[in-house]
Coordinates of C-alpha atoms and ligand atoms in Angstrom, one line a residue:
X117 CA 6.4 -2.8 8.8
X118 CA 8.3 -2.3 5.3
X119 CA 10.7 -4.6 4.3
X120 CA 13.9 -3.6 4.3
X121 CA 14.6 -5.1 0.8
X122 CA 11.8 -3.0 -0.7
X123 CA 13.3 0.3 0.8
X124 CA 16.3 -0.4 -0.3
X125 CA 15.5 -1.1 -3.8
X126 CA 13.0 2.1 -4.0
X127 CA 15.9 4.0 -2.3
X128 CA 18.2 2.2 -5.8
X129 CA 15.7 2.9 -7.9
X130 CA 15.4 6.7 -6.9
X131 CA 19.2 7.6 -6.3
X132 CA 20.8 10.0 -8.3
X133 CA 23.9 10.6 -8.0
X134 CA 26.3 13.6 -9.2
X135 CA 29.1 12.7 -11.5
X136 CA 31.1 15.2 -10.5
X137 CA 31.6 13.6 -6.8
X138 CA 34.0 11.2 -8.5
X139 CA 37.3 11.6 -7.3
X140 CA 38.8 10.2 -10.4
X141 CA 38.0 10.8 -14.0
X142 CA 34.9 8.8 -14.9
X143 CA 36.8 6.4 -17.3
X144 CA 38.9 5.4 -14.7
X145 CA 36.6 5.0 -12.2
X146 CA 34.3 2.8 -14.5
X147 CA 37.6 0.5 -14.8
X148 CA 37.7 0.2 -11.1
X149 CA 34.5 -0.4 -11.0
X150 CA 34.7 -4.0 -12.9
X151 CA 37.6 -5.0 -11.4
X152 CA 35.5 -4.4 -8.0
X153 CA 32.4 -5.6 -9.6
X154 CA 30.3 -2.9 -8.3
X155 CA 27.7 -3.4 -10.5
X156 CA 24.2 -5.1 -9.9
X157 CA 21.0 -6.1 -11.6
X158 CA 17.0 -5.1 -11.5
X159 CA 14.9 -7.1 -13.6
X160 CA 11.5 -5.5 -15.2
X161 CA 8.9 -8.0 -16.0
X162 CA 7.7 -8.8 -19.3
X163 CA 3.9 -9.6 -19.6
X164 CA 1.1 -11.1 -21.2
X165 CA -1.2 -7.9 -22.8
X166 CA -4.0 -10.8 -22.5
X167 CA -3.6 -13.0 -19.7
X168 CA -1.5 -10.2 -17.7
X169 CA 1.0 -13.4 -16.6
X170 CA 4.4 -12.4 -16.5
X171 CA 6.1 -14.4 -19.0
X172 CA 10.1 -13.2 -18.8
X173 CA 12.3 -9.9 -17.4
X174 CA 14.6 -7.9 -18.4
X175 CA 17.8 -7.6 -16.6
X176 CA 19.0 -3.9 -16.2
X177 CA 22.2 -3.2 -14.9
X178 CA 23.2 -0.2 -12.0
X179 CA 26.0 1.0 -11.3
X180 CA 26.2 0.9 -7.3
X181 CA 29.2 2.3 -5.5
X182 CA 30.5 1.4 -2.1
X183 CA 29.0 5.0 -0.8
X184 CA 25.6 3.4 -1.7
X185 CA 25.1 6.0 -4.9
X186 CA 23.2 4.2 -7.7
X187 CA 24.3 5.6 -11.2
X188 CA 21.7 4.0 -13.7
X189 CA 22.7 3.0 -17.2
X190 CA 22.3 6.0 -19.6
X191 CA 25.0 7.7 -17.8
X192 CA 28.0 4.7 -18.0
X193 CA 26.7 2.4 -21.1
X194 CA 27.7 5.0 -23.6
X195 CA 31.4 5.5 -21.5
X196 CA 31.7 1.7 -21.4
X197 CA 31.4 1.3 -25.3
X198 CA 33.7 4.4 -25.9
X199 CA 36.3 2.8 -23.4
X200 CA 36.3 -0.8 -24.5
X201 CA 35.0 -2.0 -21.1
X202 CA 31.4 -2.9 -22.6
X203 CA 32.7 -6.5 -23.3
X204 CA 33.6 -7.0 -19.7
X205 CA 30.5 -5.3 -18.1
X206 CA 28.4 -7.9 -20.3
X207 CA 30.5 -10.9 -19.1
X208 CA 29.9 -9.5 -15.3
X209 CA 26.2 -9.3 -16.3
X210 CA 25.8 -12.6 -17.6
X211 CA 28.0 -13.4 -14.1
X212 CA 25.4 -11.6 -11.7
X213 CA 22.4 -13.6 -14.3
X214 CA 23.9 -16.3 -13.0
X215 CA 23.7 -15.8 -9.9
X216 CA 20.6 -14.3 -9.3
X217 CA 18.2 -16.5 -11.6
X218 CA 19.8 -19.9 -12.0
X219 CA 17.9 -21.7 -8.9
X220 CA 14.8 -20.4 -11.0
X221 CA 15.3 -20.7 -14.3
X222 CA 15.9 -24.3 -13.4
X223 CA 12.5 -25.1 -12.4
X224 CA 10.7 -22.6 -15.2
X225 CA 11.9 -23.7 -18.4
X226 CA 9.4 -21.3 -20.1
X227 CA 11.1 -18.0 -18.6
X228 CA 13.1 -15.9 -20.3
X229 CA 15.7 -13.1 -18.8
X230 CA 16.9 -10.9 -21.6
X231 CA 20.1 -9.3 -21.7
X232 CA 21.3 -6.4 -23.7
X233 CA 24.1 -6.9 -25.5
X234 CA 26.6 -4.4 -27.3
X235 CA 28.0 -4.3 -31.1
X236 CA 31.1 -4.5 -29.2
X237 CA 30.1 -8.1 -27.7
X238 CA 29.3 -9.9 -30.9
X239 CA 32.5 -8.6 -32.5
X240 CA 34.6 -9.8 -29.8
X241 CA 35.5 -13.8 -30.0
X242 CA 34.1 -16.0 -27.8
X243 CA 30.9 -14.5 -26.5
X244 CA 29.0 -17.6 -27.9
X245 CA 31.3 -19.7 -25.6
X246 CA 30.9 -17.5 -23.0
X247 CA 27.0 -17.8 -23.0
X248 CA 27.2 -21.2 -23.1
X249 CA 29.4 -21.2 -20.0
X250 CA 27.1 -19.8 -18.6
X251 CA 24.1 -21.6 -18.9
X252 CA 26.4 -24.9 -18.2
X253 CA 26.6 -22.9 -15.0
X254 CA 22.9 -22.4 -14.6
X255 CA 21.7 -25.6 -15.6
X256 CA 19.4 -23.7 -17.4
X257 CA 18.5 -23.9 -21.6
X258 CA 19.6 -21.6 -24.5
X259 CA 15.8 -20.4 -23.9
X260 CA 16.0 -18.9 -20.9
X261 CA 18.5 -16.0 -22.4
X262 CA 17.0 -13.8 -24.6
X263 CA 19.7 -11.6 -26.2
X264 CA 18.6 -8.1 -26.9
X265 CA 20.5 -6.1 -29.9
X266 CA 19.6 -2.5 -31.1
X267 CA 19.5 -1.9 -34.5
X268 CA 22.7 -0.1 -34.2
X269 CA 23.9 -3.0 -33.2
X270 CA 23.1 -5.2 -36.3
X271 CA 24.0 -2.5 -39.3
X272 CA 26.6 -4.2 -40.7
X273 CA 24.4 -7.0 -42.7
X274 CA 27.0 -9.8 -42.7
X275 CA 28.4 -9.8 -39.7
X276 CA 24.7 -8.9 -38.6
X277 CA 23.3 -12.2 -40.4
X278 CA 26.1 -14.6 -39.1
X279 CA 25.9 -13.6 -35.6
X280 CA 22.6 -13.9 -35.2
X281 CA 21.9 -16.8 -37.2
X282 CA 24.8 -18.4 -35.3
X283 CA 23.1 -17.8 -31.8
X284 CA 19.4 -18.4 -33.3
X285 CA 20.4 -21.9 -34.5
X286 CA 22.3 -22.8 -30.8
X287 CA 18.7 -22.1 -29.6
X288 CA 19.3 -18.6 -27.9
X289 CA 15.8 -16.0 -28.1
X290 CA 16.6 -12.9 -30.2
X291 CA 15.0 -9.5 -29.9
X292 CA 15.9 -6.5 -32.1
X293 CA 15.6 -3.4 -29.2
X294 CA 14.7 -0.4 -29.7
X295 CA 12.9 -0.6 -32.4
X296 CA 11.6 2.3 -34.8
X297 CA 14.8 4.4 -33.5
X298 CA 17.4 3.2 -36.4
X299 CA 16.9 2.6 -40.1
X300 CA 16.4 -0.6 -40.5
X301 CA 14.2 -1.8 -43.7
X302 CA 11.9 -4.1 -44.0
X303 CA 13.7 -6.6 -46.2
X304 CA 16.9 -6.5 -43.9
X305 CA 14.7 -7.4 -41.0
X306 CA 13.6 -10.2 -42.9
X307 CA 17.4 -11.6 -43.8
X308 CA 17.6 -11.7 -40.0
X309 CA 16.5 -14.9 -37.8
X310 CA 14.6 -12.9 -34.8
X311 CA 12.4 -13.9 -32.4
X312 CA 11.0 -10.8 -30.9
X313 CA 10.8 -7.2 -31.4
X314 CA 10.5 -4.5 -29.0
X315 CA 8.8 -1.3 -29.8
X316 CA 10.7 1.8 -28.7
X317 CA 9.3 3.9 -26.1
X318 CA 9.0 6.9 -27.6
X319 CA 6.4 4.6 -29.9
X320 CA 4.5 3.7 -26.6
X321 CA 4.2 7.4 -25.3
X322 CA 2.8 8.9 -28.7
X323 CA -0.1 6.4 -28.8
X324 CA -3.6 8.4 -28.6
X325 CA -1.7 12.0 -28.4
X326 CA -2.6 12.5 -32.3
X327 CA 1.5 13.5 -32.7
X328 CA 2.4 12.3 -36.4
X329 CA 4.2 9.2 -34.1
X330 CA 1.5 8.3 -33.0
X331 CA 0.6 7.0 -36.9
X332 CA 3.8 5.6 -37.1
X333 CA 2.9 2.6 -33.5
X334 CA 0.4 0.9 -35.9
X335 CA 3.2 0.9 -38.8
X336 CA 5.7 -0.9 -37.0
X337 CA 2.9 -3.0 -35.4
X338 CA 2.0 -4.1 -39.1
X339 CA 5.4 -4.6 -40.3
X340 CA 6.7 -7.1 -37.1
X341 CA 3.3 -8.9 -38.0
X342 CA 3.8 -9.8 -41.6
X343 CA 7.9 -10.5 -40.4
X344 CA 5.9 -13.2 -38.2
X345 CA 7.7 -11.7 -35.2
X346 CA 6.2 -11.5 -31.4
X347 CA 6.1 -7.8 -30.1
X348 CA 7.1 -6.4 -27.2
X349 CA 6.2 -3.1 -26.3
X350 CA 8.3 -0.9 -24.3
X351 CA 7.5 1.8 -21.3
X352 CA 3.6 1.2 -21.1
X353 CA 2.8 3.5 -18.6
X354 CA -1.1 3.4 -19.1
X355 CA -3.9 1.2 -19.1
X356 CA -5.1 3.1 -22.4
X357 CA -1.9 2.4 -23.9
X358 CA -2.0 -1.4 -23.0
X359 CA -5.8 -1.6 -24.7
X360 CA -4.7 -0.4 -28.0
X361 CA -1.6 -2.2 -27.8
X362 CA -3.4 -5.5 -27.5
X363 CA -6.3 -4.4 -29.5
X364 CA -4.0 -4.1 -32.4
X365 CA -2.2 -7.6 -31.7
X366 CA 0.7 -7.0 -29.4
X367 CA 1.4 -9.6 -27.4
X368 CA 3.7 -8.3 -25.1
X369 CA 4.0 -4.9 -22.8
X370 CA 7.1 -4.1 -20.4
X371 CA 6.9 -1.0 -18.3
X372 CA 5.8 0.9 -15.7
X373 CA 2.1 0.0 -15.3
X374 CA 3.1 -3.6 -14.7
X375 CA 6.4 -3.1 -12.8
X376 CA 9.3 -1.4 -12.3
X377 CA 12.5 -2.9 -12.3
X378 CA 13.2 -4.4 -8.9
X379 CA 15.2 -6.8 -7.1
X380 CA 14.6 -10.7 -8.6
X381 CA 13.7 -11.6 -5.4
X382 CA 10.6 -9.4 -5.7
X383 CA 10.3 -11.1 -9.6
X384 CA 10.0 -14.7 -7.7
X385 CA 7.8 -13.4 -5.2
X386 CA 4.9 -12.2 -7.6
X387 CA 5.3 -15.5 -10.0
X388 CA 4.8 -17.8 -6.9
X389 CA 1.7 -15.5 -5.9
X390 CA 0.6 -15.8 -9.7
X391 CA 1.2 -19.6 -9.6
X392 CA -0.9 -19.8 -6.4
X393 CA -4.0 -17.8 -7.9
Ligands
C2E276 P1 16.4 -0.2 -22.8 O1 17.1 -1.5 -23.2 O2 15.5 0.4 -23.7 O3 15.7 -0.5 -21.4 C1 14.5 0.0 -21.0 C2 14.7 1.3 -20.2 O4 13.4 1.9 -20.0 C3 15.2 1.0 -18.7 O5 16.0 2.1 -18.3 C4 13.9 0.9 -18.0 O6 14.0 1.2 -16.6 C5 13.1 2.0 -18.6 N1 11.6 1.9 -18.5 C6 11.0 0.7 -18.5 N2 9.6 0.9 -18.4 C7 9.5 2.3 -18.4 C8 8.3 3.1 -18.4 O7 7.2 2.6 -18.3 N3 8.5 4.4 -18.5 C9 9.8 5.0 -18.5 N4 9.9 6.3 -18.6 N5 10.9 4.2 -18.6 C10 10.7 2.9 -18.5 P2 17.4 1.9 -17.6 O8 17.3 0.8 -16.7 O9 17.8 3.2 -17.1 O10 18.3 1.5 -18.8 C11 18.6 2.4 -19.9 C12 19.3 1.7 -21.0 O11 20.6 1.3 -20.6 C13 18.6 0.5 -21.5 O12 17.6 0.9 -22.4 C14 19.8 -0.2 -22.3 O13 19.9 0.3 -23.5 C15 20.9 0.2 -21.4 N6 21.3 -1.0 -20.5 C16 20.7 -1.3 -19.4 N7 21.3 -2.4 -18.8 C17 22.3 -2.8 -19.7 C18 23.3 -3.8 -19.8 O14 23.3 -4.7 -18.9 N8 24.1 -3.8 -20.9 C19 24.0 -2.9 -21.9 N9 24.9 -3.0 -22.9 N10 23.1 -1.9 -21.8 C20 22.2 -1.8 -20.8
CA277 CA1 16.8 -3.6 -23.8
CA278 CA1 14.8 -1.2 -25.3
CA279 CA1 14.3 2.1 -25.4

């Protein structure tokens, strides 16, 4: 018998739905949308390249409407920013955090759940407060959110410096995303307080194809090392990619070959057989 839960979420994972089946124009309905909060989270583990333990996930949000249609990210993150409704879809994600990983978190003081988190968040007031909130909430530690910001999101220096410093020094984990997809230099990087750094996927899917990216991986690999920054490697989809990718000292992989994003549920279910082995 299959559960239920796991059809559904393969059933989430796999839905596409067509745009144009809105009634309403799409800004609109994204509006609606919050003030329904039709929105809810999968979580992709992140994992040890040498132990294979799962160490932390990412939370990933979807868009589902009442119908049952899931509309993934891509297709409403770039509306939300253009609309000014990013800063409220982030405060219903750190919301659905909440409530999905508190009882957890609790108990595993070493786990972290990443967010992602928009220019438009660390511009607005009060998002420091609001993590905090949060975590009150949880009864979970600064350590437990890891704050993910793209290189976008960080390219004005001071306000890039001051924000991150500020949430560094309150204890939260930083991770520059996307990495290798903005213009970001070497001594900027280093101005910055960062924990982690994830390599882009389009890094990940060059490795061993002899494309000139794939000369770029081992770069970027070099450069996060002598910043002193943990790696994380995006969309590993192969064992071959994982080998190199550990073989050259990256100490984390996320993607398909270790999970797709699921349910947290599922998450808890795996780290309590992994605890039991
Ligand atoms: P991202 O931060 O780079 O997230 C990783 C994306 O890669 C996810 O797509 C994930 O499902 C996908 N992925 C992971 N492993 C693999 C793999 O092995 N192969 C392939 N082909 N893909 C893989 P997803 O969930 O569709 O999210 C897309 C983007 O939407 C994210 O890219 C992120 O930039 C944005 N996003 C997602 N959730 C949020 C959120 O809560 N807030 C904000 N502001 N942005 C979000
Ligand atoms: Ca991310
Ligand atoms: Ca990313
Ligand atoms: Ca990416």
């Amino acid at each position: 018998l299959v559960p239920v839960g796991l059809v559904a979420g393969i059933a989430l994972t796999f839905a596409i739905v067509s745009l144009a089946r809105l009634q309403m124009s799409l800004p609109v309905a994204l509006k609606a949308a919050l003030r329904r909060k039709e929105f809810i989270l999968e979580y992709q583990p992140i994992v040890d390249l040498r132990s294979g333990r799962w160490t932390g996930v990412e939370a990933l949000v979807r868009w589902r409407r009442p119908e049952g249609e899931v509309i993934l990210p891509d297709l409403f993150i770039p509306l939300a920013e253009q609309n000014g409704l990013i800063v409220k879809l982030t405060q219903l994600v750190l919301e659905r955090v909440c409530t999905d990983t508190a009882a957890f978190l609790r108990a595993h003081p070493d786990f972290h759940v990443g967010i992602n988190v928009a220019p438009a968040d660390f511009h607005a007031g009060g998002f420091l407060d609001s993590l905090q909130h949060a975590l009150r909430q949880m009864g979970a530690r600064e350590s437990n959110l890891m704050l993910e910001v793209t290189e976008r999101g960080l390219l004005d220096p001071v306000v890039a410096r001051e924000t991150t410093g500020l949430l560094r020094r309150h204890g939260f984990l930083l991770a520059i995303d996307d990495f290798g997809t903005g213009y970001s230099s070497l001594s900027y990087l280093e101005s910055l307080e960062l924990d982690y750094l994830k390599i882009d996927r389009s890094f990940i899917e060059a490795i061993g194809t002899g494309a000139p990216t794939s000369q770029v991986v081992g770069h970027i690999i070099g450069m996060a090392r002598d910043l002193g920054l943990r790696m994380i490697a995006e969309g590993v989809e192969s064992q071959a990619q994982a080998d190199y990718l550990r073989r050259q000292g990256v100490q984390y992989g996320q993607g398909w070959l270790f999970g797709r994003p699921m349910p947290f549920w599922e998450i808890v279910r795996h780290l309590e057989d992994q605890a039991a082995r």
